[in-house]
C-alpha cells in the first residue's frame, strides 16, 4: 500500500459529475465552418501556411511552430480555406486572434499519416514529430508536450499520470479513461520510454471507480508494472504540484519544474493524444469535451478543434434561461465572450450558466483578515496579503510574496466571507507584471539597438578617416598639412573655452 501525503489546504466540494457520465462519448456532427486559432498553447503562435481558397486535407499542417515554445496547428477536416483572419477566441478579454477558417467538404479525406517507430528512432526526432503533431497539455495548461518529454540533463525517475480531474462538473478525463484506457496506457509507455522513467504512478480520484477499474484492466492486459493509486477527492488534488506531493511526498520548489526533482506529470488526455500521434500518425485535431450545467442532456462529446461553441452546446440542449457559458470548471473557468468562439485544445468543459444554477455573489466587502483564505490555500500563500498588494498595485511586494506560485484554484475566493473575488486580483497583478516585463524588454532592445547604431557610426567615421589618410599621405599616418589643420582646430576650441575662465579670474581680481 503506497503512503499518500496530504497537501496543505484544499476543499471538499460537491462534484456534480454524475449528471454528465450517464451516456457514452459521442462524436459531434461536422459543423458548416471551423475556426482554428493559430495560438492555442502557451508560447508563440504558429505561422499560417495556407491562404484563402486553398484546399486542405484532414490532419494537414496549417500552422508552423515558431520559436521553441510552440507547436503545430492542423486542419481538423478536409475542405476549403475561407479566410485567414482575426476572429474572436475563447479568452476572458474577448479579443480576437489570427485564425484559419475552413469550410468542410464532408469527405473527411486524410493527409497521409505516418506512425513513428519510437522504439528505434532517436528521442529528439520523436519529440520533433510530436511538436509538429501539435500536442499540448489537455488538462487545461496547454503546455507543449515535446518540452515536457525532454528532461535535458535531469534524470526523471517517476512519471506521474494525472487522472484526478478534481474540479466539479468536468468529466472528460473520467469518460476517456473508462472508454479508451488501452490507448492511454500505450501513451504512458511511450512517455515512460522517452523520459527513461523507472516508476509510473497513475493518480485517479477515488470518486471515479469505473475509470480506476478500466485503467487497471488495461495496465494488466498490457503487462505493465504501472501502479494505479486512488487519491482522496479533495479539490485541487488534480493540480500538478498537489498530485506530485500526494503521490511522492516531494514538493516542487518555487520557480522550479518537476524535472528538477526527478518527476514528470502528464494528463491522461495528453497521453491518449500522444498514443494517437505516435502509433497512428494522427495530429491533435479533436478532443473530448464535457457539456454540462443548465442543459437538458449533459454529456461528453468528441469535438473537432475549431467547432463553434454554439454547435457544441446545442448537443446538450441548453435551457431557455441560460445566460452565459463558462469554459472550464466553476472554480478556474471563465465566462466565454460568446457562443461564436471555437473549441480549442484547452476546452475540456463548457458549462451552461443560469441565475438559478450559479446565483450572483453579493457585493464584495472590505477584507477583515480572518485568515480563512490562507487556511485553504494549497500553495501555502498568504492570499489576504497578495490581495492587498495587488489592489494597491504594489506588484513588487506581490512577487516577493510568491504571487506566481498561485495556481488560481479559487479556494480562497470560495471561502472568503467578504465575497472578494481574490483570484481576479491575482490575475490582474500577474498580467500587469507580464506587461511591464514586456515593456522593459522592449526598452532594453531599443537601448541595445541605439548603442549598436552609435558603435557602427563611430566605426564608419574611423574608416573614413583612415581612407582619407591613405589617400592624402599614402600611408595610415596623417600628413604634415593634416596635422596642422588638426592643431588649428584644437587651438580654436581652446580660444572658445578660454573667455569664460578668464572672466571668472578677472571677477575675482576686482
CSV table of C-alpha atoms in Angstrom, one decimal:
chain,number,residue,atom,x,y,z
A,1,UNK,CA,0.0,0.0,0.0
A,2,UNK,CA,1.5,3.3,-1.1
A,3,UNK,CA,1.7,6.0,1.6
A,4,UNK,CA,-0.1,9.2,0.5
A,5,UNK,CA,0.8,12.7,1.6
A,6,UNK,CA,-1.9,15.3,2.4
A,7,UNK,CA,-1.2,18.6,0.8
A,8,UNK,CA,-2.0,21.8,2.6
A,9,UNK,CA,-5.5,23.4,2.4
A,10,UNK,CA,-8.0,22.4,-0.3
A,11,UNK,CA,-11.7,22.0,-0.1
A,12,UNK,CA,-14.3,19.2,-0.2
A,13,UNK,CA,-16.7,20.3,-2.9
A,14,UNK,CA,-20.0,18.9,-4.4
A,15,UNK,CA,-18.6,17.3,-7.6
A,16,UNK,CA,-21.8,17.4,-9.9
A,17,UNK,CA,-20.1,14.8,-12.1
A,18,UNK,CA,-22.7,12.1,-12.2
A,19,UNK,CA,-25.0,14.2,-14.4
A,20,UNK,CA,-22.7,14.0,-17.4
A,21,UNK,CA,-21.4,10.4,-17.2
A,22,UNK,CA,-24.7,8.6,-18.0
A,23,UNK,CA,-24.0,8.5,-21.7
A,24,UNK,CA,-21.0,7.2,-23.7
A,25,UNK,CA,-18.7,9.6,-25.6
A,26,UNK,CA,-20.3,10.6,-28.9
A,27,UNK,CA,-18.8,12.3,-31.9
A,28,UNK,CA,-20.1,15.8,-32.7
A,29,UNK,CA,-21.6,16.4,-36.2
A,30,UNK,CA,-19.4,18.2,-38.6
A,31,UNK,CA,-20.2,22.0,-38.4
A,32,UNK,CA,-20.6,24.2,-41.5
A,33,UNK,CA,-17.5,26.2,-40.6
A,34,UNK,CA,-14.4,25.5,-38.5
A,35,UNK,CA,-12.4,28.4,-36.9
A,36,UNK,CA,-8.9,27.2,-36.0
A,37,UNK,CA,-6.9,29.7,-33.9
A,38,UNK,CA,-3.1,29.7,-34.6
A,39,UNK,CA,-2.4,30.3,-30.9
A,40,UNK,CA,-3.8,27.5,-28.8
A,41,UNK,CA,-0.9,26.8,-26.5
A,42,UNK,CA,1.4,28.5,-24.1
A,43,UNK,CA,4.2,30.2,-26.1
A,44,UNK,CA,4.4,31.7,-29.6
A,45,UNK,CA,1.6,31.3,-32.1
A,46,UNK,CA,2.0,29.1,-35.2
A,47,UNK,CA,2.8,30.8,-38.5
A,48,UNK,CA,0.0,30.3,-41.1
A,49,UNK,CA,0.9,28.0,-44.0
A,50,UNK,CA,-2.3,28.3,-46.1
A,51,UNK,CA,-4.2,31.0,-48.0
A,52,UNK,CA,-7.9,31.7,-48.7
A,53,UNK,CA,-9.2,29.5,-51.4
A,54,UNK,CA,-6.7,26.7,-50.8
A,55,UNK,CA,-8.0,23.2,-50.3
A,56,UNK,CA,-6.7,21.2,-47.3
A,57,UNK,CA,-6.8,17.6,-46.1
A,58,UNK,CA,-7.8,16.4,-42.7
A,59,UNK,CA,-4.7,16.5,-40.5
A,60,UNK,CA,-2.7,18.8,-42.8
A,61,UNK,CA,-0.3,21.1,-41.1
A,62,UNK,CA,-1.8,24.7,-41.5
A,63,UNK,CA,0.3,26.4,-38.8
A,64,UNK,CA,4.1,26.0,-38.5
A,65,UNK,CA,5.6,26.2,-35.0
A,66,UNK,CA,7.6,29.4,-34.4
A,67,UNK,CA,10.1,29.7,-31.6
A,68,UNK,CA,11.0,27.0,-29.1
A,69,UNK,CA,7.8,27.1,-27.1
A,70,UNK,CA,5.4,26.5,-29.9
A,71,UNK,CA,3.7,23.6,-31.7
A,72,UNK,CA,1.9,22.9,-34.9
A,73,UNK,CA,-1.8,23.5,-35.9
A,74,UNK,CA,-3.7,21.2,-38.3
A,75,UNK,CA,-6.8,21.2,-40.4
A,76,UNK,CA,-9.5,19.3,-38.4
A,77,UNK,CA,-11.1,18.0,-41.6
A,78,UNK,CA,-10.8,18.3,-45.3
A,79,UNK,CA,-12.3,21.3,-47.1
A,80,UNK,CA,-11.5,24.8,-48.4
A,81,UNK,CA,-9.8,27.7,-46.6
A,82,UNK,CA,-12.3,30.5,-46.5
A,83,UNK,CA,-10.1,33.1,-44.7
A,84,UNK,CA,-7.0,33.6,-42.6
A,85,UNK,CA,-8.1,36.5,-40.4
A,86,UNK,CA,-8.7,37.6,-36.8
A,87,UNK,CA,-11.7,36.0,-35.1
A,88,UNK,CA,-12.9,36.1,-31.6
A,89,UNK,CA,-11.3,33.4,-29.5
A,90,UNK,CA,-12.1,31.8,-26.1
A,91,UNK,CA,-10.3,34.2,-23.7
A,92,UNK,CA,-11.6,36.4,-20.8
A,93,UNK,CA,-10.6,39.5,-22.7
A,94,UNK,CA,-12.9,38.8,-25.6
A,95,UNK,CA,-10.2,39.9,-28.0
A,96,UNK,CA,-9.6,38.4,-31.5
A,97,UNK,CA,-6.7,36.4,-32.7
A,98,UNK,CA,-5.5,35.1,-36.1
A,99,UNK,CA,-7.5,32.0,-37.2
A,100,UNK,CA,-7.8,29.8,-40.2
A,101,UNK,CA,-11.4,29.5,-41.2
A,102,UNK,CA,-12.2,26.2,-43.1
A,103,UNK,CA,-15.4,25.2,-44.9
A,104,UNK,CA,-15.6,21.4,-44.6
A,105,UNK,CA,-16.3,19.4,-47.8
A,106,UNK,CA,-17.8,16.5,-45.8
A,107,UNK,CA,-15.4,13.9,-47.3
A,108,UNK,CA,-13.1,13.7,-44.3
A,109,UNK,CA,-10.1,12.9,-46.6
A,110,UNK,CA,-7.0,12.4,-44.5
A,111,UNK,CA,-3.5,13.6,-45.3
A,112,UNK,CA,-1.0,10.6,-45.4
A,113,UNK,CA,-0.5,9.5,-41.8
A,114,UNK,CA,3.0,8.4,-40.8
A,115,UNK,CA,3.3,6.5,-37.5
A,116,UNK,CA,6.5,6.9,-35.5
A,117,UNK,CA,8.7,3.9,-34.7
A,118,UNK,CA,9.6,5.4,-31.3
A,119,UNK,CA,11.5,2.4,-30.0
A,120,UNK,CA,14.1,2.6,-32.8
A,121,UNK,CA,14.0,6.3,-33.5
A,122,UNK,CA,16.2,9.0,-31.9
A,123,UNK,CA,14.3,10.5,-29.0
A,124,UNK,CA,14.9,14.1,-30.3
A,125,UNK,CA,13.4,13.1,-33.7
A,126,UNK,CA,10.4,11.6,-31.9
A,127,UNK,CA,10.0,14.9,-29.9
A,128,UNK,CA,10.2,16.9,-33.1
A,129,UNK,CA,7.4,14.8,-34.7
A,130,UNK,CA,5.3,15.3,-31.5
A,131,UNK,CA,5.9,19.0,-31.8
A,132,UNK,CA,4.8,19.0,-35.4
A,133,UNK,CA,1.7,17.0,-34.4
A,134,UNK,CA,0.6,19.9,-32.2
A,135,UNK,CA,0.5,18.0,-28.9
A,136,UNK,CA,-0.1,20.2,-25.9
A,137,UNK,CA,-1.3,19.5,-22.4
A,138,UNK,CA,-5.1,18.8,-22.4
A,139,UNK,CA,-5.6,19.2,-18.7
A,140,UNK,CA,-6.0,22.9,-19.2
A,141,UNK,CA,-2.5,24.3,-19.2
A,142,UNK,CA,-1.8,23.5,-22.9
A,143,UNK,CA,1.9,23.5,-22.4
A,144,UNK,CA,3.7,21.9,-25.5
A,145,UNK,CA,4.2,18.2,-24.7
A,146,UNK,CA,7.5,17.8,-26.5
A,147,UNK,CA,9.1,20.1,-23.9
A,148,UNK,CA,7.8,18.1,-21.0
A,149,UNK,CA,9.1,15.0,-22.7
A,150,UNK,CA,12.6,16.4,-22.8
A,151,UNK,CA,14.2,16.2,-19.3
A,152,UNK,CA,17.5,17.6,-20.6
A,153,UNK,CA,20.3,17.0,-18.1
A,154,UNK,CA,17.9,15.9,-15.4
A,155,UNK,CA,17.0,12.3,-14.7
A,156,UNK,CA,13.3,11.6,-14.4
A,157,UNK,CA,12.8,8.7,-12.1
A,158,UNK,CA,9.0,8.8,-11.6
A,159,UNK,CA,6.3,9.5,-14.3
A,160,UNK,CA,3.1,10.6,-12.6
A,161,UNK,CA,-0.1,10.3,-14.7
A,162,UNK,CA,-2.8,12.8,-13.8
A,163,UNK,CA,-6.3,11.2,-13.8
A,164,UNK,CA,-7.5,13.2,-10.8
A,165,UNK,CA,-9.8,15.7,-12.6
A,166,UNK,CA,-10.8,17.3,-9.4
A,167,UNK,CA,-12.8,20.3,-10.5
A,168,UNK,CA,-16.6,20.0,-10.2
A,169,UNK,CA,-18.7,19.2,-13.3
A,170,UNK,CA,-15.8,18.2,-15.5
A,171,UNK,CA,-15.9,14.5,-16.6
A,172,UNK,CA,-14.0,14.3,-19.9
A,173,UNK,CA,-10.9,12.6,-18.4
A,174,UNK,CA,-13.1,10.2,-16.4
A,175,UNK,CA,-15.0,9.2,-19.5
A,176,UNK,CA,-11.9,8.9,-21.6
A,177,UNK,CA,-10.3,6.5,-19.0
A,178,UNK,CA,-13.5,4.4,-19.0
A,179,UNK,CA,-13.8,4.2,-22.8
A,180,UNK,CA,-10.2,4.4,-24.1
A,181,UNK,CA,-7.9,3.1,-21.4
A,182,UNK,CA,-5.8,0.9,-23.7
A,183,UNK,CA,-4.7,3.9,-25.8
A,184,UNK,CA,-3.9,5.9,-22.6
A,185,UNK,CA,-1.8,3.1,-21.3
A,186,UNK,CA,0.0,2.9,-24.7
A,187,UNK,CA,0.7,6.7,-24.4
A,188,UNK,CA,2.0,6.2,-20.9
A,189,UNK,CA,4.5,3.6,-22.1
A,190,UNK,CA,5.7,6.0,-24.9
A,191,UNK,CA,6.2,8.8,-22.4
A,192,UNK,CA,8.0,6.5,-20.0
A,193,UNK,CA,10.3,5.3,-22.8
A,194,UNK,CA,11.2,8.9,-23.9
A,195,UNK,CA,11.8,10.1,-20.3
A,196,UNK,CA,13.6,7.0,-19.2
A,197,UNK,CA,11.4,6.8,-16.1
A,198,UNK,CA,11.7,3.8,-13.8
A,199,UNK,CA,8.4,4.1,-12.0
A,200,UNK,CA,4.9,5.1,-13.2
A,201,UNK,CA,2.2,6.2,-10.8
A,202,UNK,CA,-1.3,6.8,-12.1
A,203,UNK,CA,-3.3,9.0,-9.7
A,204,UNK,CA,-7.1,8.8,-10.0
A,205,UNK,CA,-9.5,10.4,-7.6
A,206,UNK,CA,-11.4,7.8,-5.6
A,207,UNK,CA,-14.8,9.1,-6.8
A,208,UNK,CA,-14.1,7.5,-10.2
A,209,UNK,CA,-14.4,3.8,-9.6
A,210,UNK,CA,-15.2,2.9,-13.2
A,211,UNK,CA,-12.2,4.7,-14.5
A,212,UNK,CA,-9.9,3.0,-11.9
A,213,UNK,CA,-11.2,-0.4,-12.9
A,214,UNK,CA,-10.8,0.3,-16.7
A,215,UNK,CA,-7.2,1.5,-16.2
A,216,UNK,CA,-6.3,-1.5,-14.0
A,217,UNK,CA,-7.6,-3.8,-16.7
A,218,UNK,CA,-5.7,-2.1,-19.4
A,219,UNK,CA,-2.5,-2.0,-17.4
A,220,UNK,CA,-2.7,-5.7,-16.7
A,221,UNK,CA,-3.6,-6.5,-20.3
A,222,UNK,CA,-0.5,-4.6,-21.4
A,223,UNK,CA,1.7,-6.4,-18.9
A,224,UNK,CA,3.0,-3.2,-17.4
A,225,UNK,CA,4.1,-2.6,-13.8
A,226,UNK,CA,2.3,0.8,-13.6
A,227,UNK,CA,0.8,1.5,-10.2
A,228,UNK,CA,-2.7,2.8,-10.1
A,229,UNK,CA,-3.2,4.9,-6.9
A,230,UNK,CA,-6.7,6.2,-5.9
A,231,UNK,CA,-6.3,9.6,-4.3
A,232,UNK,CA,-8.7,11.4,-2.0
A,233,UNK,CA,-11.2,13.6,-3.8
A,234,UNK,CA,-10.2,16.9,-2.3
A,235,UNK,CA,-10.0,19.9,-4.5
A,236,UNK,CA,-7.4,20.7,-6.0
A,237,UNK,CA,-6.0,17.2,-5.9
A,238,UNK,CA,-5.5,17.3,-9.7
A,239,UNK,CA,-3.2,20.3,-9.5
A,240,UNK,CA,0.2,19.2,-10.8
A,241,UNK,CA,2.2,20.1,-7.7
A,242,UNK,CA,-0.6,18.8,-5.4
A,243,UNK,CA,-0.8,15.5,-7.1
A,244,UNK,CA,3.0,15.1,-7.2
A,245,UNK,CA,3.2,15.8,-3.5
A,246,UNK,CA,0.3,13.5,-2.7
A,247,UNK,CA,1.9,10.5,-4.5
A,248,UNK,CA,5.6,11.0,-3.8
A,249,UNK,CA,5.9,13.4,-0.8
A,250,UNK,CA,8.2,15.6,-2.9
A,251,UNK,CA,7.5,19.3,-3.2
A,252,UNK,CA,8.4,21.2,-6.4
A,253,UNK,CA,10.3,24.2,-5.2
A,254,UNK,CA,9.2,27.7,-6.2
A,255,UNK,CA,10.4,28.6,-9.7
A,256,UNK,CA,11.4,25.1,-10.5
A,257,UNK,CA,10.0,22.3,-12.7
A,258,UNK,CA,9.1,18.7,-11.8
A,259,UNK,CA,12.1,17.6,-13.9
A,260,UNK,CA,14.4,19.4,-11.4
A,261,UNK,CA,13.4,16.9,-8.7
A,262,UNK,CA,13.2,13.8,-10.9
A,263,UNK,CA,9.5,13.9,-11.7
A,264,UNK,CA,7.3,14.4,-14.7
A,265,UNK,CA,3.5,14.7,-14.8
A,266,UNK,CA,1.1,14.2,-17.7
A,267,UNK,CA,-2.7,14.4,-18.0
A,268,UNK,CA,-4.4,11.3,-19.3
A,269,UNK,CA,-5.9,13.2,-22.2
A,270,UNK,CA,-2.4,14.3,-23.3
A,271,UNK,CA,-1.1,10.7,-23.1
A,272,UNK,CA,-4.1,9.5,-25.2
A,273,UNK,CA,-3.2,12.1,-27.8
A,274,UNK,CA,0.4,11.0,-27.6
A,275,UNK,CA,-0.5,7.4,-28.5
A,276,UNK,CA,-2.7,8.6,-31.4
A,277,UNK,CA,0.2,10.7,-32.8
A,278,UNK,CA,3.0,8.2,-32.4
A,279,UNK,CA,1.2,4.9,-33.1
A,280,UNK,CA,-1.3,6.2,-35.7
A,281,UNK,CA,0.3,9.3,-37.1
A,282,UNK,CA,-2.7,11.5,-36.1
A,283,UNK,CA,-2.1,15.1,-35.1
A,284,UNK,CA,-4.2,16.7,-32.4
A,285,UNK,CA,-7.3,17.8,-34.2
A,286,UNK,CA,-10.1,16.9,-31.7
A,287,UNK,CA,-10.6,16.4,-28.0
A,288,UNK,CA,-13.2,15.1,-25.5
A,289,UNK,CA,-15.3,17.9,-24.0
A,290,UNK,CA,-17.9,17.9,-21.3
A,291,UNK,CA,-21.2,19.7,-21.9
A,292,UNK,CA,-23.0,20.3,-18.6
A,293,UNK,CA,-24.7,22.7,-16.3
A,294,UNK,CA,-28.0,24.2,-17.4
A,295,UNK,CA,-28.7,21.8,-20.2
A,296,UNK,CA,-31.3,19.0,-20.7
A,297,UNK,CA,-28.8,16.4,-21.9
A,298,UNK,CA,-25.4,16.7,-20.1
A,299,UNK,CA,-22.8,14.6,-21.9
A,300,UNK,CA,-19.3,14.2,-23.2
A,301,UNK,CA,-18.6,14.6,-26.9
A,302,UNK,CA,-15.6,14.3,-29.2
A,303,UNK,CA,-15.4,17.7,-30.9
A,304,UNK,CA,-13.1,18.8,-33.7
A,305,UNK,CA,-10.9,21.7,-32.8
A,306,UNK,CA,-12.4,24.9,-34.3
A,307,UNK,CA,-16.1,23.8,-33.8
A,308,UNK,CA,-18.2,26.8,-32.7
A,309,UNK,CA,-19.2,26.5,-29.1
A,310,UNK,CA,-22.8,27.2,-30.2
A,311,UNK,CA,-22.7,23.8,-32.1
A,312,UNK,CA,-21.1,22.1,-29.1
A,313,UNK,CA,-23.7,23.2,-26.6
A,314,UNK,CA,-26.5,22.5,-28.9
A,315,UNK,CA,-25.8,18.8,-28.4
A,316,UNK,CA,-26.6,19.3,-24.7
A,317,UNK,CA,-29.8,21.3,-25.4
A,318,UNK,CA,-29.3,24.4,-23.2
A,319,UNK,CA,-32.3,25.6,-21.3
A,320,UNK,CA,-34.0,28.9,-22.2
A,321,UNK,CA,-32.8,30.7,-19.0
A,322,UNK,CA,-29.1,30.1,-19.9
A,323,UNK,CA,-27.4,33.4,-19.6
A,324,UNK,CA,-23.7,32.6,-20.3
A,325,UNK,CA,-21.2,29.8,-21.0
A,326,UNK,CA,-18.2,29.0,-18.9
A,327,UNK,CA,-15.2,27.3,-20.3
A,328,UNK,CA,-13.5,25.0,-17.7
A,329,UNK,CA,-14.9,24.4,-14.3
A,330,UNK,CA,-16.7,26.7,-11.9
A,331,UNK,CA,-13.6,27.2,-9.8
A,332,UNK,CA,-11.0,28.0,-12.5
A,333,UNK,CA,-13.0,28.6,-15.6
A,334,UNK,CA,-14.0,31.9,-17.2
A,335,UNK,CA,-17.1,33.2,-19.0
A,336,UNK,CA,-16.8,33.0,-22.7
A,337,UNK,CA,-17.3,36.2,-24.7
A,338,UNK,CA,-19.9,34.5,-26.8
A,339,UNK,CA,-21.1,31.2,-28.3
A,340,UNK,CA,-19.4,32.0,-31.6
A,341,UNK,CA,-15.9,31.3,-30.3
A,342,UNK,CA,-14.4,27.9,-31.3
A,343,UNK,CA,-13.4,24.8,-29.3
A,344,UNK,CA,-9.7,24.8,-28.8
A,345,UNK,CA,-7.2,22.3,-27.3
A,346,UNK,CA,-7.8,23.7,-23.8
A,347,UNK,CA,-11.6,23.3,-24.0
A,348,UNK,CA,-12.1,20.5,-21.5
A,349,UNK,CA,-15.6,21.6,-20.4
A,350,UNK,CA,-18.4,24.1,-21.2
A,351,UNK,CA,-20.9,24.8,-18.5
A,352,UNK,CA,-24.2,26.4,-19.4
A,353,UNK,CA,-24.8,29.0,-16.7
A,354,UNK,CA,-28.1,30.3,-15.3
A,355,UNK,CA,-29.0,32.6,-12.4
A,356,UNK,CA,-30.6,29.7,-10.6
A,357,UNK,CA,-27.7,27.3,-11.0
A,358,UNK,CA,-25.0,29.9,-10.3
A,359,UNK,CA,-26.6,32.8,-8.3
A,360,UNK,CA,-24.6,36.0,-8.4
A,361,UNK,CA,-22.4,36.7,-5.5
A,362,UNK,CA,-23.2,39.5,-3.0
A,363,UNK,CA,-21.2,42.7,-3.4
A,364,UNK,CA,-17.7,42.4,-2.0
A,365,UNK,CA,-17.0,44.0,1.4
A,366,UNK,CA,-13.6,45.0,3.0
A,367,UNK,CA,-11.2,42.3,3.9
A,368,UNK,CA,-11.3,41.6,7.6
A,369,UNK,CA,-8.1,39.5,7.6
A,370,UNK,CA,-9.8,36.5,9.1
A,371,UNK,CA,-7.1,34.2,7.5
A,372,UNK,CA,-9.6,31.7,6.2
A,373,UNK,CA,-8.1,32.1,2.7
A,374,UNK,CA,-4.7,31.1,4.0
A,375,UNK,CA,-6.0,28.0,5.7
A,376,UNK,CA,-7.4,26.6,2.4
A,377,UNK,CA,-4.6,27.8,0.0
A,378,UNK,CA,-2.9,24.6,-1.4
A,379,UNK,CA,0.2,26.7,-2.2
A,380,UNK,CA,0.7,27.8,1.4
A,381,UNK,CA,0.5,31.5,0.3
A,382,UNK,CA,-1.0,34.5,2.2
A,383,UNK,CA,-3.9,35.4,-0.1
A,384,UNK,CA,-5.0,38.4,2.0
A,385,UNK,CA,-1.6,40.0,1.7
A,386,UNK,CA,-1.5,39.3,-2.1
A,387,UNK,CA,-4.9,40.8,-2.4
A,388,UNK,CA,-3.7,44.0,-0.6
A,389,UNK,CA,-0.6,44.3,-2.7
A,390,UNK,CA,-2.5,43.7,-6.0
A,391,UNK,CA,-5.2,46.2,-5.0
A,392,UNK,CA,-2.6,48.9,-4.2
A,393,UNK,CA,-0.6,48.0,-7.3
A,394,UNK,CA,2.4,47.1,-5.2
A,395,UNK,CA,3.4,44.4,-7.7
A,396,UNK,CA,7.0,44.1,-6.5
A,397,UNK,CA,5.8,43.2,-3.0
A,398,UNK,CA,3.3,40.7,-4.5
A,399,UNK,CA,6.1,39.0,-6.3
A,400,UNK,CA,8.1,38.9,-3.0
A,401,UNK,CA,5.1,37.0,-1.5
A,402,UNK,CA,5.3,34.4,-4.3
A,403,UNK,CA,2.4,35.6,-6.4
A,404,UNK,CA,3.4,33.4,-9.3
A,405,UNK,CA,3.2,30.3,-7.1
A,406,UNK,CA,-0.6,30.8,-7.0
A,407,UNK,CA,-2.3,28.2,-9.2
A,408,UNK,CA,-5.6,30.2,-9.3
A,409,UNK,CA,-7.6,27.3,-7.9
A,410,UNK,CA,-10.2,29.6,-6.4
A,411,UNK,CA,-10.2,28.1,-2.9
A,412,UNK,CA,-9.5,31.4,-1.3
A,413,UNK,CA,-12.4,33.2,-3.2
A,414,UNK,CA,-14.8,30.3,-2.4
A,415,UNK,CA,-14.3,30.7,1.4
A,416,UNK,CA,-13.9,34.5,1.6
A,417,UNK,CA,-16.7,35.8,4.0
A,418,UNK,CA,-16.3,39.2,2.4
A,419,UNK,CA,-17.0,37.8,-1.1
A,420,UNK,CA,-13.9,39.3,-2.5
A,421,UNK,CA,-13.0,37.9,-6.0
A,422,UNK,CA,-9.4,37.3,-4.8
A,423,UNK,CA,-8.3,35.3,-7.9
A,424,UNK,CA,-9.3,38.1,-10.2
A,425,UNK,CA,-6.9,40.4,-8.3
A,426,UNK,CA,-4.1,37.9,-8.6
A,427,UNK,CA,-4.8,37.5,-12.4
A,428,UNK,CA,-4.8,41.3,-12.7
A,429,UNK,CA,-1.4,41.6,-10.9
A,430,UNK,CA,0.2,38.8,-12.9
A,431,UNK,CA,-1.0,40.4,-16.2
A,432,UNK,CA,0.4,43.8,-15.1
A,433,UNK,CA,3.7,42.3,-14.2
A,434,UNK,CA,3.9,40.5,-17.5
A,435,UNK,CA,3.0,43.7,-19.4
A,436,UNK,CA,5.7,45.7,-17.6
A,437,UNK,CA,8.2,42.9,-18.2
A,438,UNK,CA,7.4,43.1,-21.9
A,439,UNK,CA,7.8,46.9,-21.8
A,440,UNK,CA,11.2,46.5,-20.0
A,441,UNK,CA,12.4,44.0,-22.6
A,442,UNK,CA,11.3,46.3,-25.4
A,443,UNK,CA,13.1,49.2,-23.9
A,444,UNK,CA,16.3,47.1,-23.4
A,445,UNK,CA,16.1,46.1,-27.0
A,446,UNK,CA,15.7,49.7,-28.2
A,447,UNK,CA,18.7,50.7,-26.0
A,448,UNK,CA,20.9,48.0,-27.4
A,449,UNK,CA,19.9,48.9,-30.9
A,450,UNK,CA,20.8,52.5,-30.2
A,451,UNK,CA,24.2,51.5,-28.8
A,452,UNK,CA,24.9,49.3,-31.8
A,453,UNK,CA,24.0,52.2,-34.1
A,454,UNK,CA,26.4,54.6,-32.3
A,455,UNK,CA,29.1,52.0,-32.5
A,456,UNK,CA,28.5,51.5,-36.2
A,457,UNK,CA,28.7,55.2,-36.8
A,458,UNK,CA,31.9,55.5,-34.9
A,459,UNK,CA,33.4,52.6,-36.8
A,460,UNK,CA,32.4,54.2,-40.2
A,461,UNK,CA,33.9,57.5,-39.1
A,462,UNK,CA,37.2,55.9,-38.2
A,463,UNK,CA,37.1,54.0,-41.5
A,464,UNK,CA,36.5,57.2,-43.5
A,465,UNK,CA,39.4,58.9,-41.6
A,466,UNK,CA,41.7,56.0,-42.4
A,467,UNK,CA,40.8,56.1,-46.1
A,468,UNK,CA,41.3,59.9,-46.2
A,469,UNK,CA,44.7,59.5,-44.5
A,470,UNK,CA,45.7,56.8,-47.0
A,471,UNK,CA,44.5,59.0,-49.9
A,472,UNK,CA,46.4,62.1,-48.8
A,473,UNK,CA,49.6,60.6,-47.4
A,474,UNK,CA,49.8,57.2,-49.0
A,475,UNK,CA,50.1,55.7,-45.5
A,476,UNK,CA,47.9,55.4,-42.5
A,477,UNK,CA,49.8,58.3,-40.8
A,478,UNK,CA,48.4,61.8,-41.1
A,479,UNK,CA,50.3,64.3,-43.5
A,480,UNK,CA,52.0,67.4,-42.1
A,481,UNK,CA,49.2,69.6,-43.6
A,482,UNK,CA,46.5,67.5,-41.9
A,483,UNK,CA,48.4,67.7,-38.6
A,484,UNK,CA,48.5,71.5,-39.0
A,485,UNK,CA,44.8,71.5,-39.7
A,486,UNK,CA,44.0,69.4,-36.6
A,487,UNK,CA,46.3,71.7,-34.5
A,488,UNK,CA,44.4,74.7,-35.7
A,489,UNK,CA,41.1,73.1,-34.8
A,490,UNK,CA,42.3,72.4,-31.3
A,491,UNK,CA,43.5,76.0,-30.8
A,492,UNK,CA,40.1,77.3,-31.9
A,493,UNK,CA,38.4,75.0,-29.4
A,494,UNK,CA,40.8,76.4,-26.6
A,495,UNK,CA,40.0,80.0,-27.6
A,496,UNK,CA,36.3,79.3,-27.5
A,497,UNK,CA,36.6,77.9,-23.9
A,498,UNK,CA,39.0,80.5,-22.6
A,499,UNK,CA,36.8,83.7,-22.2
A,500,UNK,CA,34.6,82.1,-19.5
A,501,UNK,CA,37.6,81.1,-17.4
A,502,UNK,CA,39.3,84.5,-17.9
A,503,UNK,CA,36.1,86.3,-16.9
A,504,UNK,CA,35.9,84.4,-13.6
A,505,UNK,CA,39.5,85.1,-12.8
A,506,UNK,CA,39.0,88.8,-13.7
A,507,UNK,CA,36.0,88.9,-11.4
A,508,UNK,CA,38.0,87.6,-8.5
A,509,UNK,CA,40.7,90.2,-9.0
A,510,UNK,CA,38.2,93.1,-8.9
